[in-house]
Structures are given as C-alpha cells and as structure tokens.
Amino acid sequence: MKILNSDQIKLLDQETIAIQNISSWQLMERASEAVTDAILHKAKGLRLSFSIFCGKGNNGGDGLAIARILRRKNFNITVFLLQSNTYSDSNIENQKRLKNTGLNVILFNENSLLEIPQGSIVIDAIFGNGLHSPLNSEWNLIFRQIESSLPQHIFSIDLPSGFIADHPMEENYPCLRVEHVFTFEIPKLGFLFPSSYQFLKDFSIVKIDLDETTRNSFTSSYYFTEKNKIQALLKPVSKFSHKGSFGHILVIGGSLGKIGAPILSAKAALKTGSGLVTVYVPKCGYTIVQNSITEAMCLTDSEEEYLATIPEISGYQAVAIGMGIGQHNETGTTVLKCLINNPNTAFVIDADALNLLSKYENPFIHIPKDSILTPHPKELQRLIGDWKDDFEKIEKVRAITVKYEINILIKGAYTASILSDGNCYFNSTGNWGMATAGSGDTLSGILVSLLGQGYSSHEACLLGTYLHGLAGDLATEKIHPHSLVASDISNFISAAYCDLTK
C-alpha cells in the first residue's frame, strides 16, 4: 500500500466523506468502533479498566467516542479532556453524546497534576496526524505522569501524542512513549524507522474503509508491502517444468572459519526453489560444503583459505557474492574484477563484498545495473557515509539507486527495498528473533534463487524480503525468538510458500 503524508491523509478523509456521502462524525464513529474492537482484541484476557486522554481535535473526538463505546460495553472508564475554547465539530458532538452516558469528564491542560487510576489501560488520543512541529516542553509533565501511573498498557490512537509522522523526531521532542499504536488505514512513515522505537514499540493497522480510488490517486515513493500484492508476484509453474526451468545459481563466498555463510545462502536458495546450486569456496571449504548440503555442487579456488579467483559465471542465471568471503586484499581485487567483467549478470552483493567495495572511492560505478545490494546499517554507512537521520538516509540511498540503476535493501525491522526507480518498499514481515548471525546470508540465498528463477530484480527484492520475514514469523510459532537461528528460517520457507499460496 502507498504510504501517504499527513496532508494527503487529511485530503483522503475529506474525499471519503464526500464520495461516501457521510458526515465527519459518521466517519469518526466508524473508526472508533473499529479501533475499539482492535483494542479489546489486543487486551484480551486482561482485567480491563480504561483511562482515556482526549485532545481538542478529531483525534480527541475518537477518544471520546471510544469512551462511549467502552462504557456501553460496561467497562470502567475515566475520561480526561484537554481544556480548550476551540474543539472540532466532531469532538463537540462526541462530548454531547458522552454526557448521556453519565461518565464524568476531567478537564486538564499541560500543567495539570493528574490522578490516573492505577492498573488501567491508558488510551492516548490527545494529538493526532495534524501535528507538524514539536510540542512545547511543558507537555513533558503530562506525558511523564501518564507513563509513571503504573498502567497495564499505553495505547495510542493513530499516533503517539507529540509524534511527527513526516519529519525526523529528535530525542528531546516532547512525546508520549507508548507500547502500541492503532493507526488508521495507512502506516505512518516515521513508524518504520529505527529511531521511532523510543516512542512506540509496535503498531497495527485498523481498516476504516477510506476511499481506495482516492488513496491510489495520490503520488508517493513509499510503500508498505501487503500480502495480496506479494501473492500477485508469484510465477505460475508448469507441470512439465524441470530443474533447468528453475535456474542454476552460483554462490561465491567463504574464507577460513567462515564457510558456514555461503552454506546458509545455498541452503536458502535450494529451499526457495533453485533447480541447481553451485557453491564456490576456498579449498578449505570443500569437504564442509559437500557434507553440509548434499543437494549442492561445489567448486573450489586454488587458494586454501581465501578466494583469489572467480570461475567463469556466464552459464549461471544469477550470482550471489560476498557471504563470509573475508577481506583479504587479493579477494577485494577479485570481487571488483568479477563485477566489472560481468556487466550483464544478475548479482546479489552482500556482507564482505560490500565492505571490500566500500574501500573504493565510488564503488557504485563498478556494480552492474539491476544488482541487489543487501547492507546492514554499518555496511551501508561504509558505502554511503554518515546521515543525520533516517529520512536523510533513505534519500541518500534513493539518489544512488536511481543514478546507478541498482537496488539497495537496508536490512532491519522493516527492511527497506529502495529500487532503481526511486520507490521504497518497507517489508511488513519478520521479527526480532531474526536478528541473528546468518540471517542476512539466508536472505541473499532467497534473493539469488528468485533472480535465477526469472524474477526481475524489483520482484526479487519484494518477494524475497517478504518470504524471508514470513518464514521467520512462522518459525517463531514453534521456536521462541531467542532460540531462532538462521537455518530455522530456511526450514520454514516451505511453510511461507504454503501460506502465500493458500
């Protein structure tokens, strides 16, 4: 789905109201019913009472409506309403309707000392999507009181109060730190960056039937992957297919003590569907590879402990290079020559291959078009230099991918596939258990397998990151995230395919 900015979301609300011939209050009522259901599902099994903090605008109106709905369901409710002379019309309407429930409403401002019932679930609906600049520091008094009130949970409606969706958040900005955000229809861009974690731990999307045609009409370079879009990428398979139909891929990597990395990539490639897999390693890796993955073929370098040459690669449909390859000077020269001499090869470039390339002044001029680079944050920093914030990081990478017609995957909680067309896709699958040694090698194996099967580099990026994350998610249904290892991810690629092809 497209990720929209705050102004676009405001217009989308307005167009939905006009097209569906409903009032602003009716849209708010629909949203409030949906988010209340989501909150109750999230809090299932808990002894529930709620402290609901409402602002003066439509976000506060949502909070008031939620209070009324929860009251109707016989929950214990305490409502705090921001004191103001300028409430929105829908907020005023919900204030009137709340009076009929007999609920007591406590007025507050940023200087208030609050008596918040301990053990309640706090619902934050003070500030929403309309915030474009930091709050004044006095709001810290309210936020710290809420956080220290010993709540069961702190949930926010649409955004944590004080969070700015479209611009970098600095650590000292006043903002309520929450456990979970229930955001309407579209994830906010700021949620998807590592720097947001100090303000919100997780979010879920609540569908409220905003007009899809209008949403699709907006221009955006940012997307959040959805299952149905990934399913549409899967290629049909003929019953007369043979191993040659699924590609022959080459995995180049390994050095003394690091032969496991290309093995993990090769295993993932086989599990993803490659017809043939060849692994190229130093001599010291031959026996290890042959004993570890009997389905793969193995070629070795003339050197015992590192790679000094690259075999002829014209016969392979795709090549992954770099996993465990080490940083020997001769290996660096070899990697560079391999890329320069094979401009029409589909490459996945990972790990130490990226570190070796980063030693050159402008490594991107040597990388074949449509290649996929898979850096983790430190590898990315070595390649492109420092950045001030996550927004600048994305823009720096976007400029590179467009100029050099390559694709860069920034690995993380929401792995960002920044494609050669300038679009950025944040992956929606995966979990913290996947932050383990070899997980990136597994991803490279998935990607190169898809390239070898005939997927375009763009398709491989989107399908590959989704499959990788989904396999990790399915693995954690049987394995605790703390115990997840990279080979577990490969073992659940089959389950991920089953899930996508239901």
Short mmCIF file of C-alpha atoms in Angstrom, two decimals:
data_model
loop_
_atom_site.label_atom_id
_atom_site.label_comp_id
_atom_site.label_asym_id
_atom_site.label_seq_id
_atom_site.Cartn_x
_atom_site.Cartn_y
_atom_site.Cartn_z
CA MET A 1 0.00 0.00 0.00
CA LYS A 2 1.07 3.57 -0.56
CA ILE A 3 2.33 5.43 2.49
CA LEU A 4 0.83 8.92 2.48
CA ASN A 5 1.91 12.07 4.25
CA SER A 6 -0.23 13.95 6.77
CA ASP A 7 -1.69 16.37 4.23
CA GLN A 8 -2.64 13.54 1.88
CA ILE A 9 -4.32 11.61 4.70
CA LYS A 10 -6.35 14.70 5.61
CA LEU A 11 -7.48 15.01 1.99
CA LEU A 12 -8.26 11.30 1.88
CA ASP A 13 -10.57 11.68 4.87
CA GLN A 14 -12.31 14.63 3.21
CA GLU A 15 -12.74 12.84 -0.12
CA THR A 16 -14.07 9.72 1.64
CA ILE A 17 -16.68 11.84 3.41
CA ALA A 18 -17.74 13.45 0.12
CA ILE A 19 -17.72 10.28 -2.02
CA GLN A 20 -19.49 8.11 0.55
CA ASN A 21 -21.95 10.91 1.40
CA ILE A 22 -21.35 10.69 5.13
CA SER A 23 -20.55 13.26 7.81
CA SER A 24 -17.20 13.72 9.52
CA TRP A 25 -18.83 12.44 12.71
CA GLN A 26 -20.04 9.26 10.94
CA LEU A 27 -16.53 8.53 9.68
CA MET A 28 -15.23 9.09 13.19
CA GLU A 29 -17.86 6.72 14.59
CA ARG A 30 -16.82 4.04 12.09
CA ALA A 31 -13.17 4.50 13.00
CA SER A 32 -13.89 4.44 16.72
CA GLU A 33 -15.90 1.23 16.51
CA ALA A 34 -13.10 -0.43 14.54
CA VAL A 35 -10.30 0.71 16.84
CA THR A 36 -12.27 -0.26 19.96
CA ASP A 37 -12.59 -3.79 18.60
CA ALA A 38 -8.83 -3.81 17.90
CA ILE A 39 -8.01 -2.61 21.41
CA LEU A 40 -10.23 -5.21 23.06
CA HIS A 41 -8.69 -7.95 20.93
CA LYS A 42 -5.20 -6.78 21.87
CA ALA A 43 -6.11 -6.67 25.58
CA LYS A 44 -7.99 -9.97 25.55
CA GLY A 45 -7.74 -11.84 28.83
CA LEU A 46 -6.85 -8.80 30.93
CA ARG A 47 -8.93 -7.27 33.70
CA LEU A 48 -9.94 -4.13 31.89
CA SER A 49 -10.44 -0.56 33.00
CA PHE A 50 -9.51 2.42 30.86
CA SER A 51 -8.13 5.92 31.31
CA ILE A 52 -8.72 7.79 28.06
CA PHE A 53 -6.93 11.07 27.30
CA CYS A 54 -8.65 13.18 24.66
CA GLY A 55 -7.44 16.29 22.85
CA LYS A 56 -9.41 19.13 21.32
CA GLY A 57 -9.42 17.93 17.70
CA ASN A 58 -10.67 14.91 15.82
CA ASN A 59 -8.14 12.62 17.46
CA GLY A 60 -9.68 13.61 20.78
CA GLY A 61 -13.09 13.02 19.25
CA ASP A 62 -12.02 9.45 18.51
CA GLY A 63 -11.04 9.06 22.15
CA LEU A 64 -14.41 10.35 23.36
CA ALA A 65 -16.24 8.00 21.01
CA ILE A 66 -14.12 5.08 22.21
CA ALA A 67 -15.01 6.00 25.81
CA ARG A 68 -18.70 5.94 24.96
CA ILE A 69 -18.42 2.58 23.17
CA LEU A 70 -16.46 1.02 26.03
CA ARG A 71 -18.95 2.44 28.53
CA ARG A 72 -21.73 0.78 26.56
CA LYS A 73 -19.85 -2.49 26.98
CA ASN A 74 -19.84 -1.92 30.77
CA PHE A 75 -16.12 -1.23 31.23
CA ASN A 76 -14.85 1.09 33.93
CA ILE A 77 -13.88 4.34 32.20
CA THR A 78 -12.13 7.56 33.27
CA VAL A 79 -12.03 10.35 30.67
CA PHE A 80 -9.53 13.23 30.64
CA LEU A 81 -10.34 16.02 28.17
CA LEU A 82 -7.93 18.78 27.16
CA GLN A 83 -9.34 22.15 28.17
CA SER A 84 -9.89 24.38 25.12
CA ASN A 85 -12.09 27.03 23.52
CA THR A 86 -11.62 25.58 20.03
CA TYR A 87 -12.87 22.00 19.88
CA SER A 88 -13.52 20.49 16.45
CA ASP A 89 -17.17 19.99 15.46
CA SER A 90 -16.93 16.19 15.69
CA ASN A 91 -15.24 16.50 19.07
CA ILE A 92 -18.11 18.67 20.33
CA GLU A 93 -20.65 16.17 19.01
CA ASN A 94 -18.94 13.36 20.87
CA GLN A 95 -18.78 15.43 24.06
CA LYS A 96 -22.57 15.84 23.87
CA ARG A 97 -23.13 12.13 23.31
CA LEU A 98 -20.77 11.19 26.13
CA LYS A 99 -22.81 13.28 28.61
CA ASN A 100 -25.76 10.95 28.08
CA THR A 101 -23.70 8.04 29.44
CA GLY A 102 -23.22 9.63 32.84
CA LEU A 103 -19.45 9.48 32.59
CA ASN A 104 -17.53 12.14 34.49
CA VAL A 105 -15.09 14.06 32.28
CA ILE A 106 -11.96 15.52 33.93
CA LEU A 107 -10.56 18.63 32.24
CA PHE A 108 -6.79 19.05 32.09
CA ASN A 109 -4.07 21.16 30.48
CA GLU A 110 -0.31 20.75 30.06
CA ASN A 111 0.31 21.98 33.60
CA SER A 112 -2.19 19.74 35.38
CA LEU A 113 -1.37 17.28 38.12
CA LEU A 114 -3.34 14.17 37.29
CA GLU A 115 -4.87 11.40 39.37
CA ILE A 116 -4.79 8.46 36.99
CA PRO A 117 -6.31 5.19 38.20
CA GLN A 118 -3.51 2.68 38.64
CA GLY A 119 -3.71 -0.54 36.68
CA SER A 120 -5.91 0.88 33.94
CA ILE A 121 -5.15 0.74 30.25
CA VAL A 122 -4.29 4.23 29.05
CA ILE A 123 -5.66 5.24 25.66
CA ASP A 124 -3.90 8.28 24.24
CA ALA A 125 -5.99 10.41 21.87
CA ILE A 126 -4.59 13.87 22.65
CA PHE A 127 -2.73 14.81 19.46
CA GLY A 128 -3.00 13.12 16.09
CA ASN A 129 -1.97 13.40 12.48
CA GLY A 130 -2.23 17.18 12.29
CA LEU A 131 0.92 17.84 14.33
CA HIS A 132 3.70 19.34 12.14
CA SER A 133 6.06 20.83 14.75
CA PRO A 134 7.28 19.83 18.22
CA LEU A 135 5.06 20.46 21.23
CA ASN A 136 6.27 22.86 23.88
CA SER A 137 8.31 21.28 26.66
CA GLU A 138 5.53 21.77 29.24
CA TRP A 139 3.80 18.71 27.76
CA ASN A 140 6.53 16.54 29.26
CA LEU A 141 4.78 16.97 32.64
CA ILE A 142 1.61 15.31 31.34
CA PHE A 143 3.42 12.61 29.39
CA ARG A 144 5.70 11.59 32.25
CA GLN A 145 2.70 11.43 34.62
CA ILE A 146 0.90 9.08 32.24
CA GLU A 147 3.97 6.88 31.81
CA SER A 148 4.59 6.64 35.56
CA SER A 149 0.97 5.95 36.53
CA LEU A 150 1.52 2.17 36.57
CA PRO A 151 -0.82 1.45 33.65
CA GLN A 152 -1.30 -2.07 32.31
CA HIS A 153 -0.61 -0.72 28.83
CA ILE A 154 -0.37 2.60 26.99
CA PHE A 155 -2.08 2.55 23.60
CA SER A 156 -2.26 5.47 21.16
CA ILE A 157 -4.89 6.23 18.54
CA ASP A 158 -3.33 6.88 15.11
CA LEU A 159 -0.10 8.42 16.53
CA PRO A 160 1.58 8.79 19.91
CA SER A 161 0.83 12.32 21.11
CA GLY A 162 3.73 14.53 20.14
CA PHE A 163 4.93 12.26 17.33
CA ILE A 164 5.51 13.97 13.97
CA ALA A 165 4.86 11.48 11.19
CA ASP A 166 6.59 13.11 8.22
CA HIS A 167 9.72 14.62 9.74
CA PRO A 168 12.62 13.41 11.87
CA MET A 169 11.87 13.10 15.57
CA GLU A 170 14.62 14.27 17.87
CA GLU A 171 15.14 12.54 21.18
CA ASN A 172 14.25 15.64 23.21
CA TYR A 173 10.92 16.27 21.48
CA PRO A 174 8.02 16.01 23.95
CA CYS A 175 6.22 12.80 23.04
CA LEU A 176 4.29 10.16 24.93
CA ARG A 177 6.18 6.86 24.87
CA VAL A 178 3.70 4.08 24.19
CA GLU A 179 3.56 0.33 23.80
CA HIS A 180 1.28 0.11 20.78
CA VAL A 181 -0.33 2.40 18.21
CA PHE A 182 -3.58 1.63 16.41
CA THR A 183 -3.18 3.62 13.23
CA PHE A 184 -5.92 4.16 10.66
CA GLU A 185 -5.70 2.52 7.24
CA ILE A 186 -2.09 3.54 6.42
CA PRO A 187 1.15 3.22 8.42
CA LYS A 188 2.94 6.50 9.08
CA LEU A 189 6.39 6.78 7.51
CA GLY A 190 8.04 7.71 10.80
CA PHE A 191 6.87 4.45 12.41
CA LEU A 192 9.14 2.43 10.11
CA PHE A 193 12.49 3.87 11.14
CA PRO A 194 14.70 2.58 13.98
CA SER A 195 14.69 5.99 15.66
CA SER A 196 10.93 5.71 16.29
CA TYR A 197 11.31 2.77 18.67
CA GLN A 198 11.94 5.02 21.67
CA PHE A 199 8.44 6.48 21.13
CA LEU A 200 6.42 3.42 20.06
CA LYS A 201 7.20 -0.27 20.35
CA ASP A 202 4.79 -1.52 17.69
CA PHE A 203 1.74 -0.61 15.63
CA SER A 204 -1.17 -2.26 13.87
CA ILE A 205 -3.30 -1.02 11.00
CA VAL A 206 -7.04 -0.55 11.56
CA LYS A 207 -9.11 -0.59 8.36
CA ILE A 208 -11.89 2.00 8.26
CA ASP A 209 -12.96 1.82 4.60
CA LEU A 210 -11.34 5.01 3.31
CA ASP A 211 -11.91 5.53 -0.41
CA GLU A 212 -9.47 3.28 -2.24
CA THR A 213 -9.62 5.11 -5.58
CA THR A 214 -8.68 8.38 -3.92
CA ARG A 215 -5.88 6.72 -1.95
CA ASN A 216 -4.41 5.20 -5.11
CA SER A 217 -4.54 8.56 -6.89
CA PHE A 218 -2.01 10.16 -4.55
CA THR A 219 1.66 10.26 -5.50
CA SER A 220 4.09 8.59 -3.13
CA SER A 221 7.52 7.00 -3.34
CA TYR A 222 6.93 4.98 -0.17
CA TYR A 223 5.05 1.69 0.12
CA PHE A 224 4.27 -0.88 2.82
CA THR A 225 4.11 -4.43 1.49
CA GLU A 226 0.78 -6.24 1.64
CA LYS A 227 0.26 -9.97 1.35
CA ASN A 228 -2.06 -9.77 -1.65
CA LYS A 229 0.49 -7.72 -3.61
CA ILE A 230 3.22 -10.26 -2.84
CA GLN A 231 0.95 -13.16 -3.81
CA ALA A 232 0.40 -11.49 -7.20
CA LEU A 233 4.16 -11.64 -7.87
CA LEU A 234 4.37 -15.44 -7.64
CA LYS A 235 5.03 -17.03 -11.04
CA PRO A 236 2.83 -19.90 -12.25
CA VAL A 237 4.62 -23.24 -12.61
CA SER A 238 4.16 -25.78 -15.40
CA LYS A 239 3.73 -29.47 -14.58
CA PHE A 240 6.37 -30.10 -17.28
CA SER A 241 8.99 -27.96 -15.53
CA HIS A 242 12.43 -29.50 -14.91
CA LYS A 243 15.41 -28.44 -12.85
CA GLY A 244 16.67 -26.25 -15.67
CA SER A 245 13.40 -24.32 -15.54
CA PHE A 246 14.21 -23.06 -12.05
CA GLY A 247 17.65 -21.70 -12.76
CA HIS A 248 21.25 -22.56 -11.98
CA ILE A 249 22.69 -20.11 -9.46
CA LEU A 250 26.21 -19.61 -8.13
CA VAL A 251 27.04 -18.72 -4.53
CA ILE A 252 30.53 -17.20 -4.15
CA GLY A 253 31.83 -16.81 -0.63
CA GLY A 254 33.59 -18.24 2.35
CA SER A 255 37.05 -17.98 3.84
CA LEU A 256 38.85 -19.85 6.58
CA GLY A 257 36.45 -20.03 9.55
CA LYS A 258 33.52 -18.58 7.58
CA ILE A 259 32.40 -21.40 5.29
CA GLY A 260 29.03 -21.53 7.05
CA ALA A 261 27.90 -18.27 5.42
CA PRO A 262 27.78 -19.49 1.79
CA ILE A 263 26.30 -22.78 3.02
CA LEU A 264 23.40 -20.88 4.61
CA SER A 265 22.89 -18.98 1.34
CA ALA A 266 22.96 -22.15 -0.74
CA LYS A 267 20.51 -23.93 1.56
CA ALA A 268 18.11 -20.97 1.36
CA ALA A 269 18.41 -20.90 -2.43
CA LEU A 270 17.51 -24.59 -2.65
CA LYS A 271 14.58 -24.16 -0.27
CA THR A 272 13.36 -21.17 -2.31
CA GLY A 273 13.23 -23.32 -5.44
CA SER A 274 16.51 -23.14 -7.37
CA GLY A 275 16.90 -26.02 -9.77
CA LEU A 276 20.68 -26.15 -9.44
CA VAL A 277 23.03 -24.54 -6.93
CA THR A 278 26.81 -24.39 -7.15
CA VAL A 279 28.91 -23.09 -4.27
CA TYR A 280 32.37 -21.62 -4.92
CA VAL A 281 34.67 -21.56 -1.87
CA PRO A 282 38.37 -21.74 -0.94
CA LYS A 283 39.88 -25.24 -0.82
CA CYS A 284 39.37 -25.40 2.95
CA GLY A 285 35.62 -25.34 2.44
CA TYR A 286 35.17 -28.25 0.01
CA THR A 287 34.53 -31.04 2.49
CA ILE A 288 32.38 -28.82 4.70
CA VAL A 289 30.12 -27.83 1.80
CA GLN A 290 29.79 -31.37 0.46
CA ASN A 291 28.93 -32.74 3.89
CA SER A 292 26.52 -29.92 4.77
CA ILE A 293 24.35 -29.65 1.65
CA THR A 294 24.35 -32.78 -0.43
CA GLU A 295 22.00 -31.23 -2.99
CA ALA A 296 24.52 -28.53 -3.98
CA MET A 297 27.58 -28.78 -6.21
CA CYS A 298 30.90 -27.36 -5.09
CA LEU A 299 33.83 -25.73 -6.86
CA THR A 300 36.97 -24.52 -5.13
CA ASP A 301 39.52 -21.80 -5.57
CA SER A 302 43.24 -22.56 -5.99
CA GLU A 303 43.89 -20.87 -2.63
CA GLU A 304 43.37 -22.78 0.58
CA GLU A 305 42.00 -20.09 2.93
CA TYR A 306 40.58 -17.27 0.79
CA LEU A 307 39.29 -16.53 -2.70
CA ALA A 308 41.80 -15.25 -5.23
CA THR A 309 39.94 -16.03 -8.44
CA ILE A 310 36.37 -16.32 -9.71
CA PRO A 311 35.19 -19.08 -12.06
CA GLU A 312 33.51 -18.42 -15.39
CA ILE A 313 29.99 -17.29 -14.50
CA SER A 314 28.33 -16.86 -17.88
CA GLY A 315 26.48 -20.15 -17.51
CA TYR A 316 24.65 -19.15 -14.34
CA GLN A 317 21.32 -17.33 -14.26
CA ALA A 318 22.26 -15.37 -11.12
CA VAL A 319 25.18 -14.98 -8.71
CA ALA A 320 25.36 -14.16 -5.01
CA ILE A 321 28.74 -12.92 -3.81
CA GLY A 322 30.24 -11.87 -0.50
CA MET A 323 28.89 -14.12 2.25
CA GLY A 324 31.79 -14.97 4.57
CA ILE A 325 34.27 -14.01 1.85
CA GLY A 326 36.60 -12.14 4.20
CA GLN A 327 38.61 -9.01 3.45
CA HIS A 328 41.89 -10.28 2.06
CA ASN A 329 43.37 -7.72 -0.38
CA GLU A 330 43.51 -10.26 -3.20
CA THR A 331 39.87 -11.14 -2.59
CA GLY A 332 38.94 -7.47 -2.89
CA THR A 333 40.61 -7.18 -6.28
CA THR A 334 38.93 -10.39 -7.39
CA VAL A 335 35.45 -9.21 -6.37
CA LEU A 336 35.90 -5.93 -8.23
CA LYS A 337 37.09 -7.69 -11.40
CA CYS A 338 34.17 -10.10 -11.21
CA LEU A 339 31.66 -7.24 -11.18
CA ILE A 340 33.42 -5.22 -13.89
CA ASN A 341 33.86 -8.20 -16.23
CA ASN A 342 30.24 -9.37 -15.94
CA PRO A 343 28.06 -6.29 -16.52
CA ASN A 344 25.05 -8.32 -17.68
CA THR A 345 24.94 -10.78 -14.77
CA ALA A 346 22.20 -10.68 -12.13
CA PHE A 347 24.14 -10.17 -8.88
CA VAL A 348 23.22 -10.21 -5.20
CA ILE A 349 26.08 -8.46 -3.37
CA ASP A 350 26.28 -8.98 0.38
CA ALA A 351 28.45 -8.88 3.50
CA ASP A 352 32.21 -8.62 2.98
CA ALA A 353 31.82 -7.98 -0.76
CA LEU A 354 30.15 -4.71 0.27
CA ASN A 355 32.90 -3.96 2.78
CA LEU A 356 35.56 -4.61 0.13
CA LEU A 357 33.76 -2.35 -2.36
CA SER A 358 33.45 0.43 0.23
CA LYS A 359 37.25 0.81 0.15
CA TYR A 360 36.98 2.28 -3.36
CA GLU A 361 36.19 5.98 -3.82
CA ASN A 362 32.99 5.40 -5.79
CA PRO A 363 32.13 1.70 -5.71
CA PHE A 364 28.77 2.11 -7.42
CA ILE A 365 30.29 2.79 -10.86
CA HIS A 366 31.58 -0.79 -10.89
CA ILE A 367 28.32 -2.50 -9.98
CA PRO A 368 26.24 -3.98 -12.83
CA LYS A 369 22.81 -2.47 -13.38
CA ASP A 370 19.89 -4.18 -11.62
CA SER A 371 22.17 -5.70 -8.98
CA ILE A 372 20.77 -6.11 -5.46
CA LEU A 373 22.91 -4.90 -2.55
CA THR A 374 21.95 -6.06 0.94
CA PRO A 375 23.81 -4.00 3.57
CA HIS A 376 23.09 -3.94 7.26
CA PRO A 377 23.37 -0.42 8.82
CA LYS A 378 27.15 -0.49 9.38
CA GLU A 379 27.83 -1.81 5.88
CA LEU A 380 25.58 0.89 4.47
CA GLN A 381 27.45 3.56 6.43
CA ARG A 382 30.75 2.37 4.96
CA LEU A 383 29.26 2.61 1.47
CA ILE A 384 27.48 5.99 1.60
CA GLY A 385 28.89 7.81 4.63
CA ASP A 386 27.02 9.23 7.59
CA TRP A 387 23.48 10.58 7.71
CA LYS A 388 21.74 12.97 10.11
CA ASP A 389 18.56 10.97 10.48
CA ASP A 390 16.61 8.11 8.92
CA PHE A 391 14.83 10.39 6.47
CA GLU A 392 18.15 11.65 5.08
CA LYS A 393 19.48 8.08 4.94
CA ILE A 394 16.60 6.98 2.72
CA GLU A 395 17.06 9.99 0.44
CA LYS A 396 20.81 9.40 0.10
CA VAL A 397 20.23 5.79 -0.86
CA ARG A 398 17.41 6.72 -3.25
CA ALA A 399 19.70 9.10 -5.12
CA ILE A 400 22.27 6.31 -5.54
CA THR A 401 19.82 3.65 -6.70
CA VAL A 402 18.33 5.95 -9.33
CA LYS A 403 21.68 7.26 -10.60
CA TYR A 404 23.36 3.86 -10.89
CA GLU A 405 20.22 1.81 -11.66
CA ILE A 406 20.77 -0.62 -8.80
CA ASN A 407 18.68 -1.80 -5.85
CA ILE A 408 19.67 -1.49 -2.21
CA LEU A 409 17.99 -3.37 0.64
CA ILE A 410 18.56 -1.73 4.01
CA LYS A 411 18.14 -4.63 6.40
CA GLY A 412 16.25 -4.03 9.62
CA ALA A 413 12.93 -4.49 11.41
CA TYR A 414 11.12 -3.16 8.33
CA THR A 415 13.71 -3.96 5.65
CA ALA A 416 13.56 -1.17 3.09
CA SER A 417 13.89 -2.14 -0.58
CA ILE A 418 14.98 1.03 -2.35
CA LEU A 419 14.66 0.26 -6.01
CA SER A 420 16.24 1.65 -9.13
CA ASP A 421 13.01 3.50 -9.98
CA GLY A 422 13.30 5.51 -6.74
CA ASN A 423 10.46 3.77 -4.93
CA CYS A 424 10.97 2.50 -1.40
CA TYR A 425 9.11 -0.57 -0.11
CA PHE A 426 9.09 -1.34 3.61
CA ASN A 427 8.67 -5.03 4.36
CA SER A 428 5.82 -5.96 6.69
CA THR A 429 7.02 -9.40 7.82
CA GLY A 430 9.73 -10.50 10.24
CA ASN A 431 10.53 -10.35 13.94
CA TRP A 432 13.35 -9.58 16.36
CA GLY A 433 14.37 -13.23 16.59
CA MET A 434 15.75 -12.91 13.06
CA ALA A 435 18.49 -10.57 14.31
CA THR A 436 20.87 -13.50 14.42
CA ALA A 437 24.09 -14.50 12.69
CA GLY A 438 23.47 -15.83 9.19
CA SER A 439 20.02 -14.34 8.74
CA GLY A 440 21.39 -11.99 6.06
CA ASP A 441 23.16 -14.89 4.31
CA THR A 442 19.80 -16.67 4.19
CA LEU A 443 18.16 -13.59 2.66
CA SER A 444 20.86 -13.43 -0.02
CA GLY A 445 20.19 -17.07 -0.90
CA ILE A 446 16.48 -16.37 -1.25
CA LEU A 447 17.12 -13.35 -3.45
CA VAL A 448 19.58 -15.05 -5.79
CA SER A 449 17.26 -18.02 -6.13
CA LEU A 450 14.41 -15.77 -7.23
CA LEU A 451 16.65 -13.99 -9.73
CA GLY A 452 17.72 -17.38 -11.10
CA GLN A 453 14.07 -18.39 -11.48
CA GLY A 454 13.45 -15.41 -13.75
CA TYR A 455 12.04 -12.83 -11.37
CA SER A 456 13.12 -9.26 -12.08
CA SER A 457 15.38 -7.56 -9.55
CA HIS A 458 12.42 -5.48 -8.30
CA GLU A 459 10.22 -8.56 -7.93
CA ALA A 460 13.00 -10.47 -6.20
CA CYS A 461 13.51 -7.67 -3.68
CA LEU A 462 9.85 -7.50 -2.70
CA LEU A 463 9.07 -11.22 -2.78
CA GLY A 464 12.41 -12.18 -1.24
CA THR A 465 12.24 -9.90 1.77
CA TYR A 466 8.61 -10.87 2.38
CA LEU A 467 9.34 -14.62 2.13
CA HIS A 468 12.35 -14.24 4.43
CA GLY A 469 10.34 -12.39 7.08
CA LEU A 470 7.30 -14.64 6.76
CA ALA A 471 9.46 -17.75 7.18
CA GLY A 472 10.89 -16.18 10.34
CA ASP A 473 7.41 -15.37 11.62
CA LEU A 474 6.17 -18.91 11.02
CA ALA A 475 9.29 -20.30 12.67
CA THR A 476 8.54 -18.36 15.87
CA GLU A 477 5.17 -20.09 16.13
CA LYS A 478 7.18 -23.20 17.07
CA ILE A 479 10.53 -21.75 18.18
CA HIS A 480 11.00 -18.95 20.70
CA PRO A 481 12.60 -15.89 19.04
CA HIS A 482 15.56 -16.11 21.44
CA SER A 483 16.31 -19.59 20.08
CA LEU A 484 15.81 -18.82 16.39
CA VAL A 485 18.86 -19.45 14.20
CA ALA A 486 19.35 -18.72 10.52
CA SER A 487 18.89 -22.29 9.35
CA ASP A 488 15.47 -22.29 11.04
CA ILE A 489 14.42 -19.54 8.63
CA SER A 490 15.33 -21.72 5.65
CA ASN A 491 13.46 -24.63 7.16
CA PHE A 492 10.26 -22.56 7.17
CA ILE A 493 10.49 -21.18 3.63
CA SER A 494 8.24 -24.04 2.55
CA ALA A 495 5.66 -23.02 5.15
CA ALA A 496 5.91 -19.43 3.89
CA TYR A 497 5.17 -20.57 0.34
CA CYS A 498 2.23 -22.58 1.64
CA ASP A 499 0.89 -19.51 3.42
CA LEU A 500 1.22 -17.37 0.27
CA THR A 501 -0.40 -19.94 -2.00
CA LYS A 502 -3.45 -20.71 0.15
#
